[in-house]
Short mmCIF file of C-alpha atoms and ligand atoms in Angstrom, two decimals:
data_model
loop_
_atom_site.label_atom_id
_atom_site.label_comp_id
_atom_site.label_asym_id
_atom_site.label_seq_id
_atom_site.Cartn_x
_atom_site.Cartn_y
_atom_site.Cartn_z
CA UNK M 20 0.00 0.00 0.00
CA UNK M 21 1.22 3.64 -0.82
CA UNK M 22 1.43 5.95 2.03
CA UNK M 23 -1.32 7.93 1.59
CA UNK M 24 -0.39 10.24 4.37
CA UNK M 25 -0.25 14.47 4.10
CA UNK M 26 0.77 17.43 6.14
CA UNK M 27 -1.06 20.31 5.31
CA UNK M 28 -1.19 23.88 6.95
CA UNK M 29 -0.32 22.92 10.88
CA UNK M 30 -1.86 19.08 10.33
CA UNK M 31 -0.81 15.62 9.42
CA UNK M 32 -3.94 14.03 7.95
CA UNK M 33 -4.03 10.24 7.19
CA UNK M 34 -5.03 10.87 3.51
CA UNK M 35 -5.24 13.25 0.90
CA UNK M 36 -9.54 13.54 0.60
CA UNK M 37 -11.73 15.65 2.95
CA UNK M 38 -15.15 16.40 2.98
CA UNK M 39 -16.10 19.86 1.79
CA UNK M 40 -18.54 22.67 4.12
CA UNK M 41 -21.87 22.71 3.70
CA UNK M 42 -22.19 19.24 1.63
CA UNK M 43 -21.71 16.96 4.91
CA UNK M 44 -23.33 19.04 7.81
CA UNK M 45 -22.04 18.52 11.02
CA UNK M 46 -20.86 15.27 10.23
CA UNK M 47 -23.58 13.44 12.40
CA UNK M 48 -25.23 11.64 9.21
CA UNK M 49 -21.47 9.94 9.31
CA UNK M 50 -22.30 6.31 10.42
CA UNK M 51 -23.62 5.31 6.60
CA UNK M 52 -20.61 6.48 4.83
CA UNK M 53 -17.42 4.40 4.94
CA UNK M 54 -15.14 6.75 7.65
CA UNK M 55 -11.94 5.01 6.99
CA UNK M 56 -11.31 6.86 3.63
CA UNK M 57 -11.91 10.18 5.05
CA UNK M 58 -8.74 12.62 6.34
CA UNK M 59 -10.98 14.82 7.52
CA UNK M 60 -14.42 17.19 7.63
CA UNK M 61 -14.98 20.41 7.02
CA UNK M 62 -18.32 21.97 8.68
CA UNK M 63 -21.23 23.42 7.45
CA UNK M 64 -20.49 27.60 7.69
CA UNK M 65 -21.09 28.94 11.28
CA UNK M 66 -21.57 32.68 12.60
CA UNK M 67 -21.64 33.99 16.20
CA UNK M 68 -25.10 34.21 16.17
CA UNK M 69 -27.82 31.54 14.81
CA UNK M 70 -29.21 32.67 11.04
CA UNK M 71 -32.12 30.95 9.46
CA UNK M 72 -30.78 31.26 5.97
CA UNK M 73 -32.82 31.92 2.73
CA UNK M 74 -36.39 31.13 1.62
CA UNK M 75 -37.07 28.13 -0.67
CA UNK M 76 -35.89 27.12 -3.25
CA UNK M 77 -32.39 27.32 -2.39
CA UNK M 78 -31.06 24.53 -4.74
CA UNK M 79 -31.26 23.99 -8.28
CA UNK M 80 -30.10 21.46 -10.65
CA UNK M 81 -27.90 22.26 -13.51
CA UNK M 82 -25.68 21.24 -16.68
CA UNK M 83 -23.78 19.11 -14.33
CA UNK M 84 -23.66 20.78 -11.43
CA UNK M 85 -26.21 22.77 -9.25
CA UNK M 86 -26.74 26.56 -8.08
CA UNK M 87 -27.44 26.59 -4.29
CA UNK M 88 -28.38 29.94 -1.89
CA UNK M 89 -28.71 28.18 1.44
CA UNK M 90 -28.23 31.59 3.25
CA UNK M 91 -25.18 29.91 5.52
CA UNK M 92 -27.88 28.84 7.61
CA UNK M 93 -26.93 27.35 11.16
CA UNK M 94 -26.93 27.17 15.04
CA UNK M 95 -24.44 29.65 15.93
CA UNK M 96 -21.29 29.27 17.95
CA UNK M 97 -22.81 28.22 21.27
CA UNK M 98 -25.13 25.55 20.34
CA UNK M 99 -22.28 23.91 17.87
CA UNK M 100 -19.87 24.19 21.28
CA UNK M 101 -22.55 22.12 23.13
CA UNK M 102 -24.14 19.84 20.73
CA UNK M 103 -21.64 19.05 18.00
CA UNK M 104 -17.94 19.47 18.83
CA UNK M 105 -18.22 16.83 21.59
CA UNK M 106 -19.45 14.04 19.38
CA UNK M 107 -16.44 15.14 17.01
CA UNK M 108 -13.93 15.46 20.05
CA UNK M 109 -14.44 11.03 19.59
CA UNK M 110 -14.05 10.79 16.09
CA UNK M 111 -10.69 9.59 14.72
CA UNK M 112 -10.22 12.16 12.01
CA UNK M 113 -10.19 16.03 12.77
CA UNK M 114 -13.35 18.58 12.03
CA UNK M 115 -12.47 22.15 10.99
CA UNK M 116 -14.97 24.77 11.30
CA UNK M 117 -16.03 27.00 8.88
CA UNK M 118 -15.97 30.21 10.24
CA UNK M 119 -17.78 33.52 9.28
CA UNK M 120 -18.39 37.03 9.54
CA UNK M 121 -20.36 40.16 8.84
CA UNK M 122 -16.86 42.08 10.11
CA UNK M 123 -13.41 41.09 10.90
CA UNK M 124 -14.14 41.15 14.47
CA UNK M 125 -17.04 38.85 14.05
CA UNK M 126 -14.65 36.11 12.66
CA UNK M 127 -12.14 36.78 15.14
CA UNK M 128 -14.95 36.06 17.73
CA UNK M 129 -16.36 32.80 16.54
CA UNK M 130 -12.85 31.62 16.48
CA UNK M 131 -11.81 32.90 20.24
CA UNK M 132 -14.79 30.59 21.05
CA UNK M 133 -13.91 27.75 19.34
CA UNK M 134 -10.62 27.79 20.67
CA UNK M 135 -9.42 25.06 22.46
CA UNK M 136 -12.89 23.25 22.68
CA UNK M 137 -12.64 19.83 22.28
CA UNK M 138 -13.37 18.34 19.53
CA UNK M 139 -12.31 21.43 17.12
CA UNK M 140 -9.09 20.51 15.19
CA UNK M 141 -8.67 24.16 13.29
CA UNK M 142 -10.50 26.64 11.42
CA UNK M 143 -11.49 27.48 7.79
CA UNK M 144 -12.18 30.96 6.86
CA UNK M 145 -14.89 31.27 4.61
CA UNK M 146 -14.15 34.82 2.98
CA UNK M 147 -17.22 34.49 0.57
CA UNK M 148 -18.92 37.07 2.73
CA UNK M 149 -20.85 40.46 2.43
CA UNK M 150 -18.81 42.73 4.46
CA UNK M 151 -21.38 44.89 5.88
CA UNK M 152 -19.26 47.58 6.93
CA UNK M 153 -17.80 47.91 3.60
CA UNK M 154 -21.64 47.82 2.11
CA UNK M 155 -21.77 44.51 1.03
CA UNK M 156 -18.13 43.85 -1.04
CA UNK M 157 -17.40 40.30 -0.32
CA UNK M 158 -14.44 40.39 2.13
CA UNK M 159 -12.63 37.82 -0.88
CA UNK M 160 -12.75 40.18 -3.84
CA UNK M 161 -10.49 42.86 -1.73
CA UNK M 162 -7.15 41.72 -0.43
CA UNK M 163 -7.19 44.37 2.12
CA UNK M 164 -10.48 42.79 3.65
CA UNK M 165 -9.38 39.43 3.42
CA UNK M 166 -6.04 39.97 5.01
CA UNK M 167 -7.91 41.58 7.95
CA UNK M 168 -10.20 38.78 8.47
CA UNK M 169 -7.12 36.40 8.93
CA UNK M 170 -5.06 38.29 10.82
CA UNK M 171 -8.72 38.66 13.61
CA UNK M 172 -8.66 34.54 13.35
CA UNK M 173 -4.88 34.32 13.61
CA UNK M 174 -4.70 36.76 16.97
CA UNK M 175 -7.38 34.93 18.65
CA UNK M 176 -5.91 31.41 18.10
CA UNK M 177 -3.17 29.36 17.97
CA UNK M 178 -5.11 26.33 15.79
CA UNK M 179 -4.09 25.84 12.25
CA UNK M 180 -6.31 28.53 9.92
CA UNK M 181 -6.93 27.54 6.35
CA UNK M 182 -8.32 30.30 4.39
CA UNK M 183 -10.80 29.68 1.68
CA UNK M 184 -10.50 31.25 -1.34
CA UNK M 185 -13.53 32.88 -4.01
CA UNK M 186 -13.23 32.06 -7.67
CA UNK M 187 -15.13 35.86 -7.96
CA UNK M 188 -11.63 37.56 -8.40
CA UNK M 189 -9.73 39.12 -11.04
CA UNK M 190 -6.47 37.70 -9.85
CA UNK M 191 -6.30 34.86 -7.16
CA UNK M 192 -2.51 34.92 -6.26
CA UNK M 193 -3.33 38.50 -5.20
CA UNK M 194 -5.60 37.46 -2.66
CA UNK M 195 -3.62 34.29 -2.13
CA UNK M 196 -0.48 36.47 -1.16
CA UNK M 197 -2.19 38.74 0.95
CA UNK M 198 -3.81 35.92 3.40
CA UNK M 199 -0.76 33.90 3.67
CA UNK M 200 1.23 37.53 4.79
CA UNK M 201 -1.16 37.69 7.14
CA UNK M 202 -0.63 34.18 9.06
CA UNK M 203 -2.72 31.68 6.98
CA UNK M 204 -1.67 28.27 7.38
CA UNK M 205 -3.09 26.82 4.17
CA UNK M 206 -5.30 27.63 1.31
CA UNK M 207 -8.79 25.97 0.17
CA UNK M 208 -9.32 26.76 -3.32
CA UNK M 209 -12.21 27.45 -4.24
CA UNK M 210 -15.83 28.43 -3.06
CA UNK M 211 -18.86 28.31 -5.32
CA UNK M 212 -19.11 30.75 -8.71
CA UNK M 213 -22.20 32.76 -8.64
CA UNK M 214 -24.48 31.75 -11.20
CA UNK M 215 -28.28 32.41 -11.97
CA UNK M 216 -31.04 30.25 -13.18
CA UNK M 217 -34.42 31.40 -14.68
CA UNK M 218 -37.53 29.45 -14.39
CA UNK M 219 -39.41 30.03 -17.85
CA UNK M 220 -42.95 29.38 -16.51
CA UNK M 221 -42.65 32.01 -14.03
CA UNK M 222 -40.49 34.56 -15.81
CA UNK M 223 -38.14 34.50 -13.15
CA UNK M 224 -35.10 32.95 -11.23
CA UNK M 225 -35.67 29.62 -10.13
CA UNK M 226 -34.03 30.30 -6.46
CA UNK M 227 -35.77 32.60 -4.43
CA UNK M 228 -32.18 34.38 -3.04
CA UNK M 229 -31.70 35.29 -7.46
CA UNK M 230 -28.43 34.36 -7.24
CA UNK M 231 -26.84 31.14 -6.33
CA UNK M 232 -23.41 29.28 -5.84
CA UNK M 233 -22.21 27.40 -8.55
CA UNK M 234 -20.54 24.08 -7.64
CA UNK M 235 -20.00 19.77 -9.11
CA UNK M 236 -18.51 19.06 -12.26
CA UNK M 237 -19.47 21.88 -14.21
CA UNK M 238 -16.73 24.34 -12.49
CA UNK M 239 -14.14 21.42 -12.42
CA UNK M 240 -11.67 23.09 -14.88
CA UNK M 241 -11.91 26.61 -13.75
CA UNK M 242 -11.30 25.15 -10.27
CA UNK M 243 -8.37 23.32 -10.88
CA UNK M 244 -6.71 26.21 -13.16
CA UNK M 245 -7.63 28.34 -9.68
CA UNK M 246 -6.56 26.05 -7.50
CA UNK M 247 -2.79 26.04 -9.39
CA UNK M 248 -2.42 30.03 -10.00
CA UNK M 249 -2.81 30.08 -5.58
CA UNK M 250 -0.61 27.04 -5.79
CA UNK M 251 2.07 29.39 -7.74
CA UNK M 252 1.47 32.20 -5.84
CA UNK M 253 2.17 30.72 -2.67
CA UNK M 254 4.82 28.45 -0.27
CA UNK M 255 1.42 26.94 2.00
CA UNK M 256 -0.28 24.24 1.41
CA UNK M 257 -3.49 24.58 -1.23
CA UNK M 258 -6.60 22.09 -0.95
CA UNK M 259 -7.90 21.72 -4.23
CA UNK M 260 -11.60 21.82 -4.27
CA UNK M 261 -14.19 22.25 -7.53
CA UNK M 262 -16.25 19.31 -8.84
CA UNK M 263 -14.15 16.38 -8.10
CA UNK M 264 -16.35 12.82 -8.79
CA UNK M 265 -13.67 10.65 -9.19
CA UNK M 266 -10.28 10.09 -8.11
CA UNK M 267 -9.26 11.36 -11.51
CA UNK M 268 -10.78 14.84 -10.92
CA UNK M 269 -8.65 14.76 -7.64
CA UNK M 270 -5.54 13.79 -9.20
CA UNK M 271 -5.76 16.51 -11.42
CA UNK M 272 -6.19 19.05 -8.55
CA UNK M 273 -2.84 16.95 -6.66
CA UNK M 274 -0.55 17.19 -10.27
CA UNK M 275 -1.61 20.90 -10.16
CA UNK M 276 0.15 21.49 -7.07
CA UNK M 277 -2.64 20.72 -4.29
CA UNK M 278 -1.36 18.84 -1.39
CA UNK M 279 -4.97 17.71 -0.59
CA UNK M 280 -8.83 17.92 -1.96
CA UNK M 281 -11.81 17.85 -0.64
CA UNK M 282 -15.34 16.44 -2.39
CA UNK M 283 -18.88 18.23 -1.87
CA UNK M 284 -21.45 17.95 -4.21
CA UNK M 285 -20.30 14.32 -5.54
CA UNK M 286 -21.17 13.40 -1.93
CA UNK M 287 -24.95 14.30 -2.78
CA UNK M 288 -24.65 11.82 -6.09
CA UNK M 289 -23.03 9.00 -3.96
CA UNK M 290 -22.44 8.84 -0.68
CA UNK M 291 -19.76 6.71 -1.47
CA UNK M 292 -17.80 9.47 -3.46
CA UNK M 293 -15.24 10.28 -0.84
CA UNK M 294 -14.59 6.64 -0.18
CA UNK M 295 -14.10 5.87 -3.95
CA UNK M 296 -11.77 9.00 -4.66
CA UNK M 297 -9.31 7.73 -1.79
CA UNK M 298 -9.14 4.33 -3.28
CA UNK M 299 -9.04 5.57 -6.65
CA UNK M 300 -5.76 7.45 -5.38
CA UNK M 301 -4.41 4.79 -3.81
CA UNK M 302 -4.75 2.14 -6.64
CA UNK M 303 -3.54 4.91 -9.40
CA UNK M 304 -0.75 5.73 -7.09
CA UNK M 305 0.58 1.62 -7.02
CA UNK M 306 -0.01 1.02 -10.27
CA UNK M 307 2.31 4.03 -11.08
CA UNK M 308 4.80 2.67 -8.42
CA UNK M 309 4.95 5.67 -6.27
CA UNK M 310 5.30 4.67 -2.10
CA UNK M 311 3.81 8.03 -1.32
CA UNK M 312 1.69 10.57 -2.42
CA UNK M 313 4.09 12.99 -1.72
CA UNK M 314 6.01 11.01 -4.58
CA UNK M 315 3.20 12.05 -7.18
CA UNK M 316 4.76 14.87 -9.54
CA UNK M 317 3.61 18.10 -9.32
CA UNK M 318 2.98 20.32 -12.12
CA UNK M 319 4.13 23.67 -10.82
CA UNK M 320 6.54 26.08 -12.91
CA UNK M 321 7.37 28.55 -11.28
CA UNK M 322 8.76 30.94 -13.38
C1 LIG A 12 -25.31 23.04 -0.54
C2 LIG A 12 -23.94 23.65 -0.40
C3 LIG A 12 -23.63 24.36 0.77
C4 LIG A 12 -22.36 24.94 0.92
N1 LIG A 12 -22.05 25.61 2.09
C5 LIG A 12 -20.80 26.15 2.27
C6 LIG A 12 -20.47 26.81 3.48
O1 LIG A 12 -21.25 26.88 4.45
N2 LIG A 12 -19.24 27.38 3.57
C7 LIG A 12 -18.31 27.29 2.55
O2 LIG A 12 -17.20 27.82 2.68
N3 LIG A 12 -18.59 26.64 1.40
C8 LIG A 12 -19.82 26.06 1.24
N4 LIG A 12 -20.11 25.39 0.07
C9 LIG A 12 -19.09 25.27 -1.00
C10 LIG A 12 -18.39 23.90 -1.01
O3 LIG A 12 -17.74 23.64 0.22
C11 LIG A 12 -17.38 23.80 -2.18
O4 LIG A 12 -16.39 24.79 -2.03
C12 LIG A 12 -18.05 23.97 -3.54
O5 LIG A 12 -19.34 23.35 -3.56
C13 LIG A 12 -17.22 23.42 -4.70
O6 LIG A 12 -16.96 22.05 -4.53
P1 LIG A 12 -17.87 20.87 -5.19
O7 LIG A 12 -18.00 21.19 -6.65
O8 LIG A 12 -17.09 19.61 -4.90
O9 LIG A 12 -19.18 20.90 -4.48
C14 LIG A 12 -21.38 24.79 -0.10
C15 LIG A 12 -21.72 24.08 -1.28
C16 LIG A 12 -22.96 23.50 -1.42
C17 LIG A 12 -23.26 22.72 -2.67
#
């Protein structure tokens, strides 16, 4: 058997495939997938506060993919602290939480409160959010903004931050630069595109928020071009994510320089998705003779 071990931004994770926010909740639907394949779980986007998320219909099928506008519905900090982290403070792989914010001081909050609870291995910054003091631009689209929102995480704890990244951008090294100056650990590339859907019976869009986030096989490429410009632009760790159904789609995201992936939407097609991507790495990686993943070439010019 390769080793199918990484280190990536302040962890060692026993494989290369983690679940993706907001495609695997809070991890407590976990007993019907197989667990052993999994490095790890991200959580479903959290705020201080609880937020009841958008109207219906907040998901919509498309060309291979789907548009979704959940609203980043969920609990708040407290209630995940009491009813979530200590069923994940048992599990044998680590949970990072999603974190967000309406201001840089919001994010540094939720994270001052997750520190050091049991159960909560580190932190991914979710910088696809309205900044409301800056009237709405998403903290991702300004490097300024997102720099700020890592440095609030990074002063208030001392737990490996991963920052994710929006595909909205003109130029993605920019941002990617400007978070890791600022103390980011690792990079999660990338969030949803926003995309829009139009019901022609009723003459208008087919999710009640307008917009929605783009995500499954449809934004594969894009993602994995992404995914390798942060890769350039950077000496931390990137986790490829963007449509991955197979272990294929992962590899490409690896050969472009990610040191790990994580699967969302596939999980919604097949529960078994996450499972079948690890083994899928593991049998490509014998049958090319590598020992390690970390012996898979990467396809990363730098100049
Ligand atoms: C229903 C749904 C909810 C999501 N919720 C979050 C979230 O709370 N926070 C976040 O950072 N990303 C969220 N995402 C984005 C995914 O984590 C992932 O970045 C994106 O879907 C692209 O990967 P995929 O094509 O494998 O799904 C969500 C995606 C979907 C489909």
């Amino acid at each position: 058997m390769s080793d199918m071990a990484v280190a990536v931004g302040g962890v060692k994770l026993r494989g290369p495939v983690l679940a993706a926010s907001g495609t695997f909740g809070y991890g407590t639907e976990l007993p019907v997938l197989e667990r052993r394949a999994l490095a790890g779980m991200v959580s479903k986007g959290i705020f201080l506060r609880p937020r009841e998320g958008t109207a219906p219909p907040r998901i919509s099928e498309t060309p291979s993919g789907m548009l979704n506008a959940i609203g980043l519905q969920g609990p708040g900090v407290d209630v995940l602290i009491r009813d979530y982290a200590p069923k994940w403070a048992e599990w044998d792989f680590p949970v990072f939480v999603n974190i967000n914010g309406e201001s840089a001081l919001e994010y540094g909050e939720v994270a001052a409160r997750l520190d050091g609870v049991p159960g909560v291995a580190g932190f991914e910054i979710n910088i696809s959010c309205p900044n409301v003091e800056q009237g709405g631009l998403y903290f991702g689209n300004d490097p300024r903004a997102a720099a700020a929102v890592t440095e609030a995480v990074r002063k208030r704890t001392s737990l490996p931050v991963w920052v994710k990244l929006t595909p909205m951008v003109s130029d993605i090294g920019v941002i990617a630069r400007a978070v890791e100056a600022a103390g980011a650990d690792a990079l999660c590339a990338i969030n949803t595109f926003v995309g829009m859907s139009i019901d022609l019976n009723a003459y208008q869009p087919r999710l009640s928020f307008r917009t929605g986030g783009l995500s499954g096989p449809a934004i594969r490429p894009l993602a994995v071009h992404l995914a390798h410009q942060a890769a350039l632009a950077v000496r931390i760790p990137v986790i490829g994510i963007g449509g991955i159904m197979r272990a294929e789609d992962a590899l490409e995201f690896l050969v472009a320089g990610c040191a790990a992936v994580q699967v969302g939407t596939a999980t919604f097609v097949n529960p078994r998705a996450i499972a079948e991507v690890h083994d899928g790495i593991a049998a490509f990686l014998e049958a090319k003779r590598f020992t390690s993943l970390t012996d898979l070439p990467r396809y990363l010019p730098r100049d």
